[in-house]
Amino acid sequence: MSDYQTILVERRERVTLVTLNRPEALNALNAQVLDDLLAALADFDADDGQGCAVLTGSAKAFAAGADIKEMQAMDFAAMYGRNHFSGYERLTQTRKPIIAAVAGYALGGGCELAMMCDFILAADTAKFGQPEVKLAVSPGMGGSQRLARAVGKAKAMEMCLTGRMMDAAEAERAGLVSRVIPAADLVEEAVKTAATIAAMAPLAVLANKEMVNAAFETTLAQGVQFERRLFHGLFGTADQSEGMAAFVEKRPGAWTGR
Ligand code: CAA
């Protein structure tokens, strides 16, 4: 874990806390950050002792975007030829949940990274934006698509075309974030929420994440069918028997992950 150059990784019981750590660049996302995040989240996903991750930044910036200094000299051949930023899609294939805990700036790739997580908890200091148009480019890590799905066309279009930032209160009203938390309590509250998730039966957590995500990829009928089949599948798990017995016997469930 000490091999990472741009992130800090801490395990708090069944919660993995990943902190972006490039303070000199407001956590701008360069190639090393992606490599570090992919490695840390692959470790997290493979570790049966871990149930939920929290991804956070600093008080000033979750991440101020893709690293502009790294992109400055790149041309079309470098970008298209190497399919630049496609590696971020691998983060979204993490099967266990990841909560983004956002304080300060989440701009450009920073906003996009937060939206790749399963939900966003925002400090009251959070500011979200897609300011790439001001650099004569556009979102490149899924921002135009995920923001439009999260907040609808009007706000997504305005933000992409003007670069206007949304504060935490507006982001909560618009449905971009699930809750706003006083900045001083953000990380503790996110870890607490992650611990709640990590205490659930692991297969049920995977299934719940998978079916909510299906809502963004399928028709309603297909999504409902997918949900029902996964729901049926959970009745093949030992934890379902345990969960329902524990309810009836008025005691906490003891999960085996089977
Ligand atoms: N890339 C590289 N370096 C960055 C950066 C970024 N995205 N954002 C900030 N930094 C660096 C600054 O260059 C500065 O470094 P130096 O001290 O070496 O000059 C340091 O971080 C501190 O930043 P500022 O002095 O600018 O801090 P500020 O408080 O005055 O302003 C800010 C904060 C409004 C967030 C401002 O830094 C800013 O506008 N950053 C760029 C935001 C942006 O355009 N993001 C989109 C990037 S493109 C993208 O993300 C593409 C994509 O979709 C994938």
Coordinates of C-alpha atoms and ligand atoms in Angstrom, one line a residue:
M1 CA 0.0 0.0 0.0
S2 CA 2.9 2.3 0.6
D3 CA 3.8 2.1 -3.1
Y4 CA 1.2 4.6 -4.1
Q5 CA 2.6 8.0 -5.2
T6 CA -0.6 10.1 -5.5
I7 CA -3.1 8.5 -3.0
L8 CA -3.2 7.5 0.6
V9 CA -5.0 4.2 1.4
E10 CA -6.2 3.4 4.9
R11 CA -8.3 0.4 6.1
R12 CA -10.8 1.1 8.8
E13 CA -12.2 -2.3 9.7
R14 CA -14.2 -3.2 6.6
V15 CA -14.0 0.3 5.0
T16 CA -11.2 1.3 2.6
L17 CA -10.5 5.0 2.7
V18 CA -8.7 6.3 -0.4
T19 CA -7.5 9.9 -0.3
L20 CA -6.3 11.7 -3.4
N21 CA -3.0 13.3 -2.4
R22 CA -1.5 15.8 -4.9
P23 CA -2.0 19.0 -2.8
E24 CA 0.4 20.9 -5.1
A25 CA -2.0 20.5 -8.0
L26 CA -5.4 20.5 -6.2
N27 CA -5.5 16.7 -6.8
A28 CA -5.4 17.1 -10.6
L29 CA -5.8 13.7 -12.2
N30 CA -2.7 12.6 -14.1
A31 CA -1.7 9.2 -15.4
Q32 CA -0.1 8.2 -12.0
V33 CA -3.4 9.0 -10.2
L34 CA -5.3 6.6 -12.5
D35 CA -2.7 3.9 -12.1
D36 CA -2.8 4.3 -8.3
L37 CA -6.6 4.3 -8.1
L38 CA -6.9 1.3 -10.4
A39 CA -4.5 -0.7 -8.2
A40 CA -6.0 0.4 -4.9
L41 CA -9.6 -0.3 -6.0
A42 CA -8.6 -3.7 -7.5
D43 CA -7.1 -4.6 -4.2
F44 CA -10.2 -3.4 -2.4
D45 CA -12.5 -5.4 -4.7
A46 CA -10.5 -8.6 -4.3
D47 CA -10.3 -8.4 -0.5
D48 CA -13.1 -10.3 1.3
G49 CA -12.3 -8.4 4.4
Q50 CA -13.4 -5.1 2.8
G51 CA -17.0 -4.2 2.1
C52 CA -17.2 -0.5 1.0
A53 CA -14.7 2.2 -0.1
V54 CA -14.7 6.0 0.4
L55 CA -12.9 8.2 -2.1
T56 CA -12.1 11.6 -0.9
G57 CA -9.7 14.5 -1.5
S58 CA -8.6 17.5 0.5
A59 CA -10.7 20.3 2.2
K60 CA -9.9 22.6 -0.7
A61 CA -10.3 20.2 -3.6
F62 CA -11.7 16.7 -4.2
A63 CA -10.0 17.1 -7.6
A64 CA -9.7 20.2 -9.8
G65 CA -9.9 18.2 -13.0
A66 CA -7.7 16.2 -15.3
D67 CA -4.1 17.5 -15.2
I68 CA -4.0 20.3 -17.7
K69 CA -0.2 20.5 -17.6
E70 CA -0.1 16.8 -18.6
M71 CA -2.6 17.3 -21.5
Q72 CA -1.2 20.7 -22.7
A73 CA 1.2 19.3 -25.3
M74 CA -1.0 16.3 -26.4
D75 CA -2.4 16.2 -29.9
F76 CA -5.2 14.3 -31.5
A77 CA -3.1 11.3 -32.4
A78 CA -1.9 10.9 -28.8
M79 CA -5.4 11.3 -27.4
Y80 CA -7.4 9.2 -29.9
G81 CA -4.6 6.8 -30.6
R82 CA -4.2 5.8 -27.0
N83 CA -7.9 6.2 -26.2
H84 CA -6.9 8.7 -23.4
F85 CA -9.1 8.5 -20.3
S86 CA -10.6 5.1 -21.3
G87 CA -8.8 3.6 -18.3
Y88 CA -11.3 5.3 -16.0
E89 CA -14.0 3.0 -17.2
R90 CA -12.2 0.3 -15.3
L91 CA -12.9 2.1 -12.1
T92 CA -16.6 1.8 -12.8
Q93 CA -16.3 -1.9 -13.0
T94 CA -15.5 -2.2 -9.3
R95 CA -18.2 -4.5 -8.0
K96 CA -18.3 -3.3 -4.4
P97 CA -19.6 0.2 -3.6
I98 CA -17.5 3.3 -3.6
I99 CA -18.8 6.5 -2.0
A100 CA -17.3 9.8 -3.2
A101 CA -16.9 12.3 -0.2
V102 CA -16.5 15.6 -1.9
A103 CA -15.2 18.8 -0.2
G104 CA -14.1 21.9 -2.2
Y105 CA -13.6 21.8 -6.0
A106 CA -14.9 18.8 -8.0
L107 CA -14.2 20.2 -11.5
G108 CA -13.9 18.6 -14.9
G109 CA -12.4 15.2 -14.4
G110 CA -12.9 15.7 -10.6
C111 CA -16.6 16.0 -11.0
E112 CA -16.5 13.1 -13.5
L113 CA -14.6 10.9 -11.0
A114 CA -17.1 11.7 -8.3
M115 CA -19.9 10.7 -10.6
M116 CA -18.2 7.4 -11.4
C117 CA -18.6 6.5 -7.7
D118 CA -21.9 4.9 -6.6
F119 CA -23.1 8.0 -4.8
I120 CA -21.7 11.4 -3.7
L121 CA -21.8 12.8 -0.1
A122 CA -20.9 16.5 -0.3
A123 CA -19.4 18.9 2.2
D124 CA -21.2 22.2 2.4
T125 CA -18.0 23.6 0.8
A126 CA -18.3 21.4 -2.3
K127 CA -18.4 23.0 -5.8
F128 CA -19.2 20.9 -8.9
G129 CA -18.5 22.0 -12.5
Q130 CA -17.5 20.9 -16.0
P131 CA -15.4 23.9 -17.0
E132 CA -13.6 22.2 -19.9
V133 CA -15.3 24.5 -22.4
K134 CA -13.2 27.3 -21.1
L135 CA -10.1 25.4 -22.2
A136 CA -11.6 24.9 -25.6
V137 CA -12.3 21.2 -24.9
S138 CA -15.1 19.2 -23.4
P139 CA -15.7 16.6 -20.6
G140 CA -13.7 13.5 -21.6
M141 CA -14.4 11.1 -18.7
G142 CA -18.1 10.7 -19.1
G143 CA -19.2 14.0 -17.6
S144 CA -21.6 15.1 -20.3
Q145 CA -23.4 11.7 -20.0
R146 CA -23.4 11.1 -16.3
L147 CA -24.2 14.8 -15.4
A148 CA -27.1 14.7 -17.8
R149 CA -28.4 11.5 -16.3
A150 CA -27.9 12.9 -12.7
V151 CA -29.3 16.4 -13.0
G152 CA -31.2 16.4 -16.3
K153 CA -30.5 18.2 -19.6
A154 CA -31.1 21.8 -18.6
K155 CA -28.5 22.0 -15.8
A156 CA -26.1 19.7 -17.5
M157 CA -26.2 21.7 -20.7
E158 CA -25.8 25.0 -18.9
M159 CA -22.9 23.7 -16.8
C160 CA -21.1 22.2 -19.8
L161 CA -21.7 25.3 -22.0
T162 CA -20.8 28.0 -19.5
G163 CA -18.5 26.2 -17.0
R164 CA -20.7 27.5 -14.2
M165 CA -20.1 25.8 -10.8
M166 CA -22.9 24.3 -8.7
D167 CA -22.6 24.6 -5.0
A168 CA -23.5 21.8 -2.6
A169 CA -27.1 23.0 -1.9
E170 CA -27.9 23.2 -5.6
A171 CA -26.2 19.9 -6.2
E172 CA -28.4 18.3 -3.5
R173 CA -31.6 19.9 -4.9
A174 CA -30.6 18.7 -8.4
G175 CA -30.0 15.1 -7.3
L176 CA -26.3 15.1 -8.0
V177 CA -25.4 14.3 -4.4
S178 CA -27.3 12.2 -1.9
R179 CA -26.6 14.4 1.2
V180 CA -24.8 17.6 2.3
I181 CA -22.7 17.4 5.4
P182 CA -20.8 20.1 7.4
A183 CA -17.3 20.0 6.0
A184 CA -15.6 19.1 9.3
D185 CA -17.7 16.0 9.5
L186 CA -17.5 14.8 5.9
V187 CA -15.0 12.0 6.0
E188 CA -16.2 10.6 9.3
E189 CA -19.8 10.6 8.1
A190 CA -18.7 9.0 4.8
V191 CA -16.8 6.3 6.6
K192 CA -19.8 5.7 8.9
T193 CA -22.1 5.4 5.9
A194 CA -19.6 3.0 4.3
A195 CA -19.4 1.0 7.5
T196 CA -23.2 0.6 7.4
I197 CA -23.0 -0.8 3.9
A198 CA -19.9 -3.0 4.7
A199 CA -21.9 -4.5 7.6
M200 CA -24.6 -5.8 5.2
A201 CA -24.5 -9.3 3.6
P202 CA -21.9 -8.9 0.9
L203 CA -23.7 -10.7 -2.0
A204 CA -26.8 -8.6 -1.3
V205 CA -24.7 -5.4 -1.5
L206 CA -23.2 -6.5 -4.9
A207 CA -26.7 -7.3 -6.2
N208 CA -28.2 -4.0 -5.0
K209 CA -25.4 -2.0 -6.7
E210 CA -25.7 -4.0 -9.9
M211 CA -29.4 -3.6 -10.2
V212 CA -29.5 0.2 -9.5
N213 CA -26.7 0.6 -12.2
A214 CA -28.9 -1.4 -14.6
A215 CA -31.5 1.4 -14.4
F216 CA -29.1 3.5 -16.5
E217 CA -28.4 0.9 -19.1
T218 CA -31.7 -0.8 -19.9
T219 CA -35.4 -0.2 -20.6
L220 CA -37.7 -0.2 -17.6
A221 CA -39.1 -3.6 -18.5
Q222 CA -35.6 -5.1 -18.9
G223 CA -34.4 -3.4 -15.7
V224 CA -37.3 -4.7 -13.7
Q225 CA -36.8 -8.2 -15.1
F226 CA -33.0 -8.0 -14.2
E227 CA -33.9 -6.9 -10.7
R228 CA -36.4 -9.7 -10.2
R229 CA -33.9 -12.4 -11.4
L230 CA -31.2 -11.1 -9.1
F231 CA -33.7 -10.9 -6.2
H232 CA -34.6 -14.6 -6.9
G233 CA -30.9 -15.4 -7.0
L234 CA -30.4 -14.1 -3.5
F235 CA -32.7 -16.8 -2.3
G236 CA -30.0 -19.2 -3.2
T237 CA -27.7 -17.7 -0.5
A238 CA -27.1 -18.8 3.0
D239 CA -27.2 -15.2 4.1
Q240 CA -30.8 -14.8 2.9
S241 CA -31.8 -17.7 5.2
E242 CA -29.8 -16.1 8.0
G243 CA -31.1 -12.6 7.4
M244 CA -34.7 -13.6 7.6
A245 CA -34.2 -16.0 10.5
A246 CA -32.4 -13.2 12.4
F247 CA -35.3 -10.8 11.8
V248 CA -37.8 -13.4 13.1
E249 CA -35.6 -14.2 16.1
K250 CA -35.0 -10.5 16.8
R251 CA -31.2 -10.7 16.6
P252 CA -28.6 -9.3 14.3
G253 CA -27.6 -11.4 11.2
A254 CA -24.3 -13.1 11.2
W255 CA -23.2 -13.2 7.5
T256 CA -21.0 -15.7 5.8
G257 CA -20.9 -14.1 2.4
R258 CA -22.4 -17.3 1.0
Ligands
CAA1 N1 -4.4 20.6 -13.8 C1 -3.2 20.9 -13.4 N2 -2.9 21.7 -12.4 C2 -3.9 22.3 -11.8 C3 -5.2 22.0 -12.1 C4 -5.5 21.1 -13.1 N3 -6.7 20.8 -13.5 N4 -6.0 22.8 -11.3 C5 -5.2 23.4 -10.4 N5 -3.9 23.2 -10.7 C6 -2.7 23.7 -10.1 C7 -2.5 25.2 -10.5 O1 -1.9 25.2 -11.8 C8 -1.6 25.6 -9.3 O2 -0.3 25.2 -9.6 P1 0.9 26.3 -9.4 O3 0.9 26.6 -7.9 O4 2.1 25.4 -9.8 O5 0.6 27.4 -10.3 C9 -2.2 24.9 -8.2 O6 -2.9 23.8 -8.7 C10 -3.2 25.7 -7.3 O7 -4.2 26.2 -8.2 P2 -4.6 27.7 -8.3 O8 -3.5 28.6 -8.0 O9 -5.3 27.9 -9.6 O10 -5.7 27.8 -7.1 P3 -6.9 28.8 -7.0 O11 -7.5 28.6 -5.6 O12 -6.5 30.1 -7.4 O13 -8.0 28.3 -8.1 C11 -9.3 26.6 -9.2 C12 -8.6 27.0 -7.9 C13 -10.5 27.5 -9.5 C14 -9.9 25.2 -9.0 C15 -8.3 26.7 -10.4 O14 -7.1 25.9 -10.0 C16 -8.8 26.1 -11.7 O15 -9.6 26.7 -12.4 N6 -8.3 24.9 -12.0 C17 -8.6 24.2 -13.3 C18 -10.0 23.7 -13.3 C19 -10.3 23.1 -14.7 O16 -10.3 23.7 -15.7 N7 -10.6 21.7 -14.7 C20 -10.9 21.0 -15.9 C21 -9.6 20.4 -16.4 S1 -9.8 19.6 -18.0 C22 -10.6 18.1 -17.7 O17 -10.8 17.8 -16.5 C23 -10.8 17.2 -18.9 C24 -11.7 16.1 -18.6 O18 -12.9 16.2 -18.6 C25 -11.2 14.8 -18.5

